[in-house]
Amino acid sequence: MSSGGPEVTRMVRIPADGSKTAPVEQLVEVLHRLPGGQILVTSIENVLNWARARSIWPLTFGLACCAMEMMQAMGTRFDLDRFGVIPRATPRQADLIIVAGRCTIKMAPVVRRLWEQMPEPKYVISMGSCATCGGPFYYDNYSILKGIDTVIPVDVYVPGCPPRPEALIEGVLKLQEKIQKERRLTRRLGEAAPAGA
Amino acid sequence: MPSLRTEELILNMGPQHPSTHGVLRLLVTLDGENIVEVQPDIGYLHSSVEKMMEHRNYTQNIALADRGMDYLSALVNEMAVIRAAETLAEVPVPERARYIRTIFMELQRLASHLLWLGTYGIDLGAFTAFLWCMRERELIMDLFEAVTGGRLHHVYFRLGGVNEDLPPGWTDRCREFCHYFLNRLDEYHKLLTGNPIWQARTQGIGVLTRDQAIAFGACGPVARASGLAWDVRKSHPYEVYDRVEFQVPVYTEGDCYARYLVRMDEMREATRIILQCLDQMPPGEVRAPRVPLNLKVPPGEVYTRVESPRGDLGIHLVSTGGETPWRVKIRAPSFVNLHALTEMMKGWKVADIIAILGSIDIVLADVDR
């Protein structure tokens, strides 16, 4: 995430009095106190992450040229369905937003709102030069946003103008790696993630 | 019995909608299920290309034309920009380059229509069409890639020719593809043309009469489906279109089905043009010597037009003699056809919005520029 972007908190805070905590959090807390419970928690987490990473549902959302390559990637030859990437038409059902193409200043609030409508956990792939930094529309231009990361936090940047479908697939695989390493459950306990676990 | 109180409902569609083909926002006024009025809200992809072109020289503008204008027909955009500069500067173009340009523009037309057919299929619930069209489109992408190195944005045409000659064996590959594609086209006809669901969704829907088409200045397949036999390739031939034989498909119904048939026939004609060009293409140079990259175009103004897959694409170029244009105005076919959409949609049901919108095949980058 760039320094200029909005601050995003992805953790759910546990209230001071234990009465309002969710059952999952209570379970994690109990497990964590048991001898050897940490291993159990991380194992559960690995399974959850594995499931999450293998079923990333992106939002059907194309801005410009890169959307064509995104369609090709989901089309016949490249077939992103193999990786569990099934496009959804509404942000309420989506885990991932692929910002494919240049985003104008007029469009920026719409993208932000779409991102806000997505349920947690949510991820963003910035596809192509325009979404990453403005690309060929950086200079002498009054209408294009200089990078989508000024509006929403980006997890993976895919370079190219436009990136080939293979490049987008690589981006999705990188995102899967990132999801696999996440430590959501243990972070809820307010502890640092165990290194390499 | 007192009558029920009814009022009109304004429905906001877009800018994020899986079927608006980009970032179009439609404000639809509904009376029950009937459409009273449709007001497009554009500008969500305004890239200020016309302004940027004033700050770049003519060779750099080729790359900008790929991206900033209609990105589904990048090579035709290149041709439009180059043709304006070449006409004003009177740059000679070798014969072989003219043939190569024509082949590539027609391949681009195929690729663009294929993508349209695929997405239109998804809009109307025929997912198979998407998968089939993407399959053939990949083969065209391979042909592009072998010569230009790019799949979507090529920057292949240059002032006074094209960048490089075709690699050995490419013409055979291209010919092979054309014959393969003609068979696939018959398959699409079998899948869709006689399909009762397809016909029910498109036949008689979204009628644009001939007079309305003329009044709105509609162009391309939209105008040709309304009985207007207007094709820039025939009326103002450029490159080698006057040396090849092809038909301009015209239908008089003016509905979505006619627009579909026009594009299907255009794909067949485009394949014919490619095959003829491959046969006629002479050997020789592909780029005129002594055309500098930062060419200074003499003062003056010119309006040139080419036939893009969406219609009549015009460039009004004003030069004051410098390395960069003084003003470039792009007459975008999608912009004009989008305006005709407001008339096409009046009186139809809300479920027809997608069918009508998909049938005019707009690209929002072309509308907003």
XYZ file of C-alpha atoms in Angstrom:
566
model
C 0.000 0.000 0.000
C 1.291 3.424 -0.837
C 1.852 6.019 1.799
C -0.821 8.313 0.380
C -3.634 5.786 0.632
C -6.295 5.515 3.270
C -5.545 3.578 6.415
C -7.157 0.185 6.419
C -7.676 -2.061 9.407
C -8.475 -5.614 8.498
C -8.479 -7.081 11.990
C -11.594 -7.455 14.067
C -10.924 -6.009 17.482
C -11.871 -8.075 20.486
C -13.928 -5.977 22.932
C -12.542 -5.412 26.415
C -15.262 -7.444 28.092
C -15.200 -10.994 26.815
C -18.972 -11.235 26.635
C -19.293 -9.813 23.156
C -16.638 -11.910 21.419
C -17.660 -14.148 18.579
C -17.707 -17.928 19.170
C -14.783 -18.417 16.807
C -12.693 -15.943 18.730
C -13.590 -17.543 22.027
C -12.613 -20.929 20.640
C -9.313 -19.604 19.361
C -8.627 -18.001 22.702
C -9.327 -21.233 24.586
C -7.299 -23.299 22.167
C -4.444 -20.882 22.394
C -4.219 -21.285 26.163
C -3.967 -25.075 25.977
C -0.515 -26.661 25.912
C 0.354 -27.143 22.267
C -2.752 -25.264 21.264
C -0.818 -22.829 19.125
C 0.028 -25.606 16.712
C -3.651 -26.493 16.494
C -4.600 -22.896 15.779
C -2.036 -22.511 13.037
C -3.094 -25.824 11.504
C -6.701 -24.669 11.382
C -5.496 -21.440 9.921
C -3.540 -23.226 7.215
C -6.627 -25.173 6.203
C -8.749 -22.027 6.159
C -6.136 -20.186 4.113
C -5.845 -23.077 1.709
C -9.586 -22.982 1.115
C -9.610 -19.228 0.809
C -6.702 -19.080 -1.619
C -8.143 -21.731 -3.922
C -11.507 -20.056 -4.347
C -10.795 -16.413 -5.108
C -13.898 -15.008 -6.711
C -13.175 -11.765 -8.524
C -15.645 -9.056 -9.358
C -16.584 -8.793 -13.039
C -15.267 -5.327 -13.388
C -13.414 -3.963 -16.383
C -12.326 -0.398 -16.837
C -10.393 -0.299 -20.094
C -8.068 -2.268 -22.362
C -6.740 -4.593 -19.642
C -10.273 -5.927 -19.199
C -9.959 -7.498 -22.646
C -6.909 -9.433 -21.552
C -8.723 -10.309 -18.331
C -11.529 -11.747 -20.432
C -9.031 -13.680 -22.513
C -7.503 -15.002 -19.304
C -10.899 -16.248 -18.211
C -11.642 -17.484 -21.713
C -10.831 -20.616 -23.549
C -7.089 -20.919 -23.816
C -5.968 -19.683 -20.411
C -8.989 -20.616 -18.337
C -8.543 -18.988 -14.941
C -11.299 -21.271 -13.615
C -8.577 -23.846 -13.089
C -7.367 -21.809 -10.115
C -10.806 -21.404 -8.625
C -11.197 -17.926 -10.048
C -14.857 -17.618 -10.960
C -16.083 -14.114 -11.821
C -19.040 -12.798 -9.853
C -21.258 -9.974 -10.997
C -21.793 -8.307 -7.638
C -19.286 -7.010 -5.094
C -21.238 -8.685 -2.283
C -20.093 -12.078 -3.502
C -16.569 -11.145 -4.492
C -13.264 -11.616 -2.675
C -11.070 -9.912 -5.211
C -11.308 -6.833 -7.357
C -9.067 -6.779 -10.424
C -8.664 -3.142 -11.370
C -8.131 -3.646 -15.086
C -7.381 -0.430 -16.858
C -7.076 3.260 -16.322
C -9.264 4.826 -13.685
C -10.475 8.361 -14.162
C -11.048 10.852 -11.404
C -14.769 10.579 -12.134
C -14.628 6.799 -11.727
C -12.497 6.766 -8.555
C -15.359 7.171 -6.028
C -17.200 4.338 -7.762
C -14.214 2.004 -7.441
C -13.823 2.977 -3.816
C -17.480 2.234 -3.128
C -17.300 -1.123 -4.891
C -14.324 -2.028 -2.744
C -16.175 -0.952 0.382
C -19.150 -3.094 -0.566
C -17.047 -6.233 -0.721
C -17.061 -8.429 2.395
C -13.861 -9.143 4.319
C -11.393 -10.652 3.584
C -10.892 -8.756 0.344
C -8.002 -8.344 -2.011
C -7.055 -6.060 -4.852
C -4.999 -6.773 -7.958
C -3.866 -3.742 -9.897
C -3.620 -4.902 -13.490
C -1.524 -2.961 -15.955
C 0.481 0.224 -15.924
C -2.486 2.575 -15.857
C -3.988 1.103 -12.707
C -0.561 0.908 -11.116
C 0.736 4.412 -11.760
C -1.152 6.089 -14.572
C 1.004 4.427 -17.222
C 1.035 6.119 -20.618
C -1.539 8.603 -19.320
C 0.785 10.011 -16.664
C 1.969 13.157 -18.414
C -0.052 15.978 -20.008
C -3.244 14.513 -18.663
C -5.983 16.034 -16.572
C -8.432 13.198 -16.096
C -6.658 9.947 -15.220
C -5.853 8.905 -11.687
C -2.131 8.367 -11.079
C -2.496 4.889 -9.706
C -5.417 3.098 -8.132
C -3.497 2.723 -4.866
C -4.360 6.315 -4.061
C -7.947 5.111 -3.643
C -7.878 1.495 -2.483
C -5.065 -0.657 -1.024
C -3.435 -2.945 -3.554
C -2.124 -6.443 -2.795
C -0.541 -7.427 -6.098
C 0.642 -5.256 -8.960
C 0.747 -6.840 -12.411
C 2.940 -4.857 -14.815
C 2.393 -4.578 -18.543
C 0.480 -2.552 -21.075
C -1.653 -4.579 -21.156
C -0.295 -7.567 -19.226
C -0.569 -10.852 -21.048
C -3.079 -13.340 -19.631
C -0.120 -15.353 -18.338
C 0.972 -12.317 -16.350
C -2.454 -12.019 -14.771
C -2.386 -15.710 -13.884
C 1.004 -15.160 -12.255
C -0.533 -12.302 -10.302
C -3.334 -14.536 -9.083
C -0.813 -17.196 -8.053
C 1.175 -14.580 -6.131
C -2.012 -13.556 -4.374
C -2.648 -17.186 -3.460
C 0.821 -17.330 -1.915
C 0.087 -14.197 0.031
C -3.225 -15.536 1.319
C -1.580 -18.806 2.319
C 0.846 -16.913 4.576
C -1.824 -14.863 6.325
C -2.274 -15.193 10.090
C -5.751 -13.895 10.743
C -6.689 -16.052 13.735
C -3.510 -15.535 15.729
C -3.470 -11.866 14.930
C -6.835 -11.554 16.574
C -5.194 -12.454 19.848
C -3.010 -9.433 19.458
C 0.151 -11.424 18.920
C 2.665 -11.242 16.162
C 2.432 -14.001 13.617
C 4.895 -16.807 14.287
C 7.637 -16.641 11.709
C 7.508 -19.323 9.049
C 4.690 -21.256 10.717
C -63.014 1.466 -8.622
C -60.345 4.110 -8.158
C -57.378 3.693 -10.425
C -54.046 2.780 -8.895
C -51.639 5.629 -8.436
C -48.587 5.003 -10.567
C -45.449 6.974 -11.061
C -42.306 6.722 -13.090
C -39.278 5.036 -11.641
C -35.731 6.077 -12.349
C -33.367 3.145 -12.485
C -29.651 3.699 -12.265
C -27.657 1.196 -14.297
C -23.907 1.255 -13.993
C -21.169 2.364 -14.084
C -20.352 -1.045 -12.690
C -22.586 -3.511 -14.440
C -21.505 -6.801 -15.994
C -23.254 -5.999 -19.261
C -22.493 -2.362 -19.952
C -19.226 -3.300 -21.693
C -17.155 -0.868 -19.745
C -18.059 2.018 -17.536
C -21.278 3.347 -18.984
C -23.975 4.678 -16.702
C -27.551 4.656 -17.918
C -30.335 6.555 -16.208
C -33.429 4.658 -17.249
C -36.873 6.116 -16.644
C -39.372 3.299 -16.345
C -43.140 3.228 -16.459
C -43.825 -0.169 -14.988
C -41.682 -2.369 -17.175
C -41.664 -0.077 -20.176
C -38.768 2.217 -20.904
C -39.815 5.843 -21.168
C -36.443 7.435 -21.554
C -32.785 6.458 -21.415
C -30.121 8.965 -20.608
C -26.509 7.843 -20.912
C -24.023 9.362 -18.500
C -20.597 9.198 -20.063
C -17.150 10.428 -19.118
C -16.162 7.650 -16.749
C -13.277 6.780 -19.050
C -12.369 10.184 -20.387
C -8.639 9.915 -21.004
C -8.004 13.371 -22.481
C -6.400 11.779 -25.521
C -7.086 14.696 -27.826
C -5.201 17.006 -25.494
C -2.347 14.556 -25.022
C -1.899 14.229 -28.767
C -1.071 17.917 -28.956
C 1.963 17.249 -26.761
C 3.344 14.256 -28.659
C 4.837 13.955 -32.097
C 3.137 11.980 -34.810
C 5.036 8.752 -34.177
C 4.270 8.871 -30.469
C 0.639 9.500 -31.290
C 0.459 6.069 -32.897
C 1.053 4.457 -29.516
C -1.457 6.787 -27.939
C -4.078 6.004 -30.566
C -3.815 2.316 -29.644
C -4.602 2.878 -26.017
C -6.562 6.063 -25.707
C -9.103 5.460 -28.427
C -11.098 2.351 -29.239
C -8.859 -0.322 -27.756
C -10.606 -3.180 -29.528
C -9.549 -1.892 -32.920
C -6.078 -0.597 -32.158
C -4.687 -1.037 -35.659
C -7.580 0.831 -37.255
C -6.957 3.717 -34.872
C -3.314 3.729 -35.883
C -4.406 3.860 -39.495
C -6.744 6.782 -38.775
C -4.034 8.862 -37.110
C -1.395 7.950 -39.656
C -3.665 8.557 -42.600
C -4.371 12.107 -41.474
C -0.670 12.884 -41.075
C 0.298 11.124 -44.300
C -2.353 12.944 -46.284
C -1.201 16.311 -45.027
C 2.512 15.610 -45.358
C 2.099 13.649 -48.611
C 4.221 10.754 -47.434
C 4.659 8.014 -50.050
C 3.736 4.515 -48.905
C 5.136 1.384 -50.605
C 2.636 -0.989 -52.180
C 3.500 -3.924 -49.961
C 2.957 -1.837 -46.840
C -0.501 -0.874 -48.061
C -1.421 -4.523 -48.458
C -0.017 -5.440 -45.050
C -1.981 -2.617 -43.458
C -5.191 -3.792 -45.089
C -4.645 -7.373 -43.938
C -4.030 -6.248 -40.395
C -7.000 -3.937 -40.285
C -9.268 -6.729 -41.456
C -7.781 -9.154 -38.941
C -8.474 -6.525 -36.321
C -12.062 -6.319 -37.531
C -12.375 -10.068 -37.112
C -10.945 -9.915 -33.603
C -13.222 -7.064 -32.634
C -16.380 -8.670 -34.018
C -15.467 -11.964 -32.359
C -15.183 -10.292 -28.996
C -18.488 -8.543 -29.616
C -20.181 -11.803 -30.510
C -18.785 -13.502 -27.436
C -19.855 -10.810 -25.010
C -23.226 -10.412 -26.709
C -23.671 -14.133 -26.267
C -23.019 -13.790 -22.541
C -25.462 -10.885 -22.353
C -28.201 -13.006 -23.859
C -27.327 -16.129 -21.911
C -25.418 -18.066 -24.564
C -22.154 -18.757 -22.803
C -20.937 -21.208 -25.446
C -20.586 -18.371 -27.930
C -18.094 -16.655 -25.630
C -15.907 -19.711 -25.311
C -15.939 -20.401 -29.029
C -15.206 -16.803 -29.993
C -12.353 -16.542 -27.508
C -10.878 -19.704 -28.980
C -10.723 -18.198 -32.459
C -9.658 -14.804 -31.162
C -6.591 -16.354 -29.586
C -5.522 -17.589 -33.015
C -5.760 -14.051 -34.380
C -3.764 -12.829 -31.378
C -1.091 -15.371 -32.296
C -0.965 -14.005 -35.828
C -0.612 -10.464 -34.474
C 2.000 -11.472 -31.985
C 4.179 -13.140 -34.605
C 4.484 -9.852 -36.510
C 3.945 -6.979 -34.098
C 4.927 -8.526 -30.785
C 1.768 -7.307 -29.130
C -1.594 -8.870 -28.555
C -3.813 -5.872 -28.025
C -1.677 -2.806 -28.574
C 0.647 -3.157 -31.520
C 2.252 0.170 -32.533
C 2.979 -1.520 -35.824
C 2.067 1.046 -38.459
C 4.534 3.835 -39.124
C 4.448 7.020 -41.113
C 5.219 5.788 -44.607
C 4.685 2.082 -44.100
C 4.816 -0.484 -41.361
C 7.505 -1.254 -38.833
C 8.717 -4.620 -40.090
C 8.079 -7.037 -42.896
C 6.104 -10.197 -42.269
C 8.155 -13.079 -40.898
C 8.697 -16.095 -43.190
C 5.777 -18.478 -43.294
C 3.337 -15.963 -41.861
C 1.251 -15.648 -45.037
C 0.694 -19.410 -45.091
C -0.349 -19.375 -41.453
C -2.717 -16.521 -42.128
C -4.237 -18.279 -45.144
C -4.635 -21.436 -43.121
C -6.389 -19.484 -40.401
C -8.792 -17.869 -42.866
C -9.952 -21.227 -44.220
C -10.253 -22.588 -40.707
C -12.199 -19.534 -39.626
C -14.750 -19.766 -42.435
C -15.705 -23.219 -41.164
C -16.004 -21.901 -37.621
C -18.227 -19.103 -38.866
C -20.661 -21.699 -40.208
C -20.591 -23.249 -36.772
C -21.570 -19.941 -35.150
C -24.462 -19.677 -37.577
C -25.589 -23.146 -36.612
C -25.343 -22.261 -32.935
C -27.060 -18.888 -32.969
C -28.747 -17.778 -36.174
C -31.539 -20.335 -36.182
C -31.717 -20.596 -32.416
C -35.301 -19.768 -31.287
C -34.119 -18.234 -27.995
C -31.612 -16.052 -29.791
C -34.246 -14.955 -32.289
C -36.796 -14.233 -29.562
C -34.327 -11.993 -27.756
C -33.180 -10.079 -30.839
C -35.744 -10.146 -33.654
C -37.868 -7.013 -33.820
C -36.169 -5.540 -30.737
C -34.662 -2.074 -30.657
C -35.680 -0.973 -34.129
C -33.895 2.023 -35.608
C -35.461 3.183 -38.855
C -33.454 4.390 -41.817
C -34.522 8.003 -41.321
C -33.635 7.903 -37.648
C -30.248 6.407 -38.460
C -29.524 9.239 -40.858
C -30.806 11.864 -38.417
C -28.584 10.595 -35.629
C -25.599 10.157 -37.911
C -25.367 6.489 -37.007
C -22.591 4.634 -38.750
C -21.032 1.235 -39.155
C -23.025 -1.944 -38.640
C -25.764 -0.008 -36.815
C -26.481 2.093 -39.899
C -26.069 -0.825 -42.288
C -28.616 -2.849 -40.350
C -31.084 0.000 -40.831
C -30.787 -0.094 -44.595
C -28.129 2.557 -45.009
C -25.488 1.274 -47.420
C -22.639 3.368 -46.086
C -19.147 2.049 -45.751
C -16.067 4.256 -45.882
C -14.116 1.417 -47.450
C -16.414 1.659 -50.492
C -17.291 5.350 -50.531
C -13.828 6.758 -49.797
C -11.438 3.867 -50.467
C -8.099 3.989 -48.724
C -5.111 1.666 -48.815
C -6.049 -1.152 -51.214
C -9.765 -1.445 -50.584
C -10.480 -0.339 -54.140
C -8.462 -3.265 -55.490
C -10.197 -6.061 -53.617
C -13.670 -7.396 -54.131
C -16.052 -7.400 -51.212
C -19.684 -6.860 -50.431
C -21.126 -4.410 -47.920
C -23.847 -6.326 -46.071
C -27.012 -4.278 -45.679
C -30.206 -5.261 -43.916
C -33.376 -3.218 -43.716
C -35.002 -4.479 -40.514
C -33.008 -2.225 -38.176
C -33.399 -4.524 -35.185
C -30.840 -6.301 -33.010
C -30.998 -9.403 -35.184
C -30.138 -7.395 -38.290
C -27.170 -5.832 -36.515
C -26.045 -9.292 -35.536
C -26.361 -10.536 -39.128
C -24.453 -7.545 -40.488
C -21.491 -8.306 -38.246
C -21.614 -11.998 -39.073
C -21.550 -11.187 -42.785
C -18.790 -8.639 -42.262
C -16.616 -11.318 -40.737
C -17.023 -13.405 -43.876
C -16.217 -10.420 -46.080
C -13.191 -9.533 -43.957
C -11.855 -13.044 -44.452
C -12.386 -12.661 -48.192
C -10.456 -9.385 -48.197
C -7.567 -10.950 -46.284
C -7.345 -13.880 -48.705
C -7.378 -11.581 -51.731
C -4.712 -9.324 -50.227
C -2.512 -12.314 -49.471
C -2.758 -13.372 -53.119
C -2.165 -9.922 -54.577
C 0.555 -8.745 -52.204
C 3.731 -7.795 -54.116
C 7.231 -8.214 -52.693
C 9.337 -5.176 -51.932
C 9.913 -2.483 -49.355
C 7.535 -2.055 -46.440
C 8.630 1.373 -45.299
C 9.300 4.507 -47.255
C 12.905 5.672 -46.919
C 13.764 9.052 -45.443
C 10.627 9.576 -43.386
C 11.928 10.923 -40.074
C 10.402 9.715 -36.816
C 9.743 13.295 -35.742
C 8.181 14.272 -39.024
C 7.209 17.919 -39.402
C 3.824 18.090 -41.031
C 3.288 21.224 -43.161
C 0.696 23.731 -41.949
C -2.880 23.043 -42.865
C -5.818 20.997 -41.827
C -7.270 17.746 -43.025
C -10.190 15.492 -42.253
C -9.727 11.825 -43.005
C -11.876 8.853 -42.204
C -11.483 5.117 -41.969
C -14.005 2.358 -41.375
C -13.408 0.991 -37.910
C -15.302 -2.109 -36.747
C -17.733 0.282 -35.088
C -18.199 2.635 -37.985
C -16.945 5.818 -39.505
C -13.880 6.941 -37.561
C -12.808 10.435 -38.506
C -9.745 12.458 -37.585
C -9.648 16.205 -37.973
C -6.031 17.229 -37.793
C -4.805 20.798 -37.674
C -1.096 21.396 -38.030
C 0.875 24.612 -37.736
C 4.045 23.079 -39.116
C 5.514 21.738 -35.926
C 6.503 18.282 -34.782
C 3.244 17.901 -32.905
C -0.320 18.472 -34.081
C -1.923 21.728 -33.090
C -5.319 20.136 -32.639
C -6.716 16.653 -33.138
C -10.434 16.025 -33.102
C -11.598 12.447 -33.110
C -15.003 11.673 -34.532
C -15.760 8.485 -32.654
C -18.325 6.080 -34.099
C -19.312 4.684 -30.698
C -20.175 8.155 -29.460
C -22.618 8.691 -32.302
C -24.133 5.225 -32.014
C -24.581 5.684 -28.281
C -26.660 8.747 -29.034
C -28.851 6.711 -31.376
C -29.324 4.263 -28.509
C -31.598 6.711 -26.692
C -34.029 6.497 -29.595
C -33.682 2.731 -30.023
C -34.633 1.965 -26.442
C -37.810 4.009 -26.152
C -40.892 1.860 -25.604
C -39.125 -1.473 -25.073
C -39.172 -3.543 -21.928
C -36.539 -3.281 -19.233
C -35.218 -6.747 -20.099
C -34.408 -5.540 -23.605
C -31.957 -2.904 -22.375
C -29.086 -5.361 -22.383
C -30.028 -6.835 -25.746
C -30.175 -3.412 -27.391
C -27.096 -2.032 -25.668
C -25.050 -5.058 -26.627
C -26.178 -4.928 -30.232
C -24.709 -1.498 -30.945
C -21.259 -2.652 -29.824
C -19.884 0.430 -28.157
C -16.479 0.740 -26.577
C -16.427 3.274 -23.808
C -12.888 4.352 -24.506
C -14.098 5.328 -27.942
C -17.085 7.211 -26.532
C -15.156 9.178 -23.933
C -11.682 9.314 -25.468
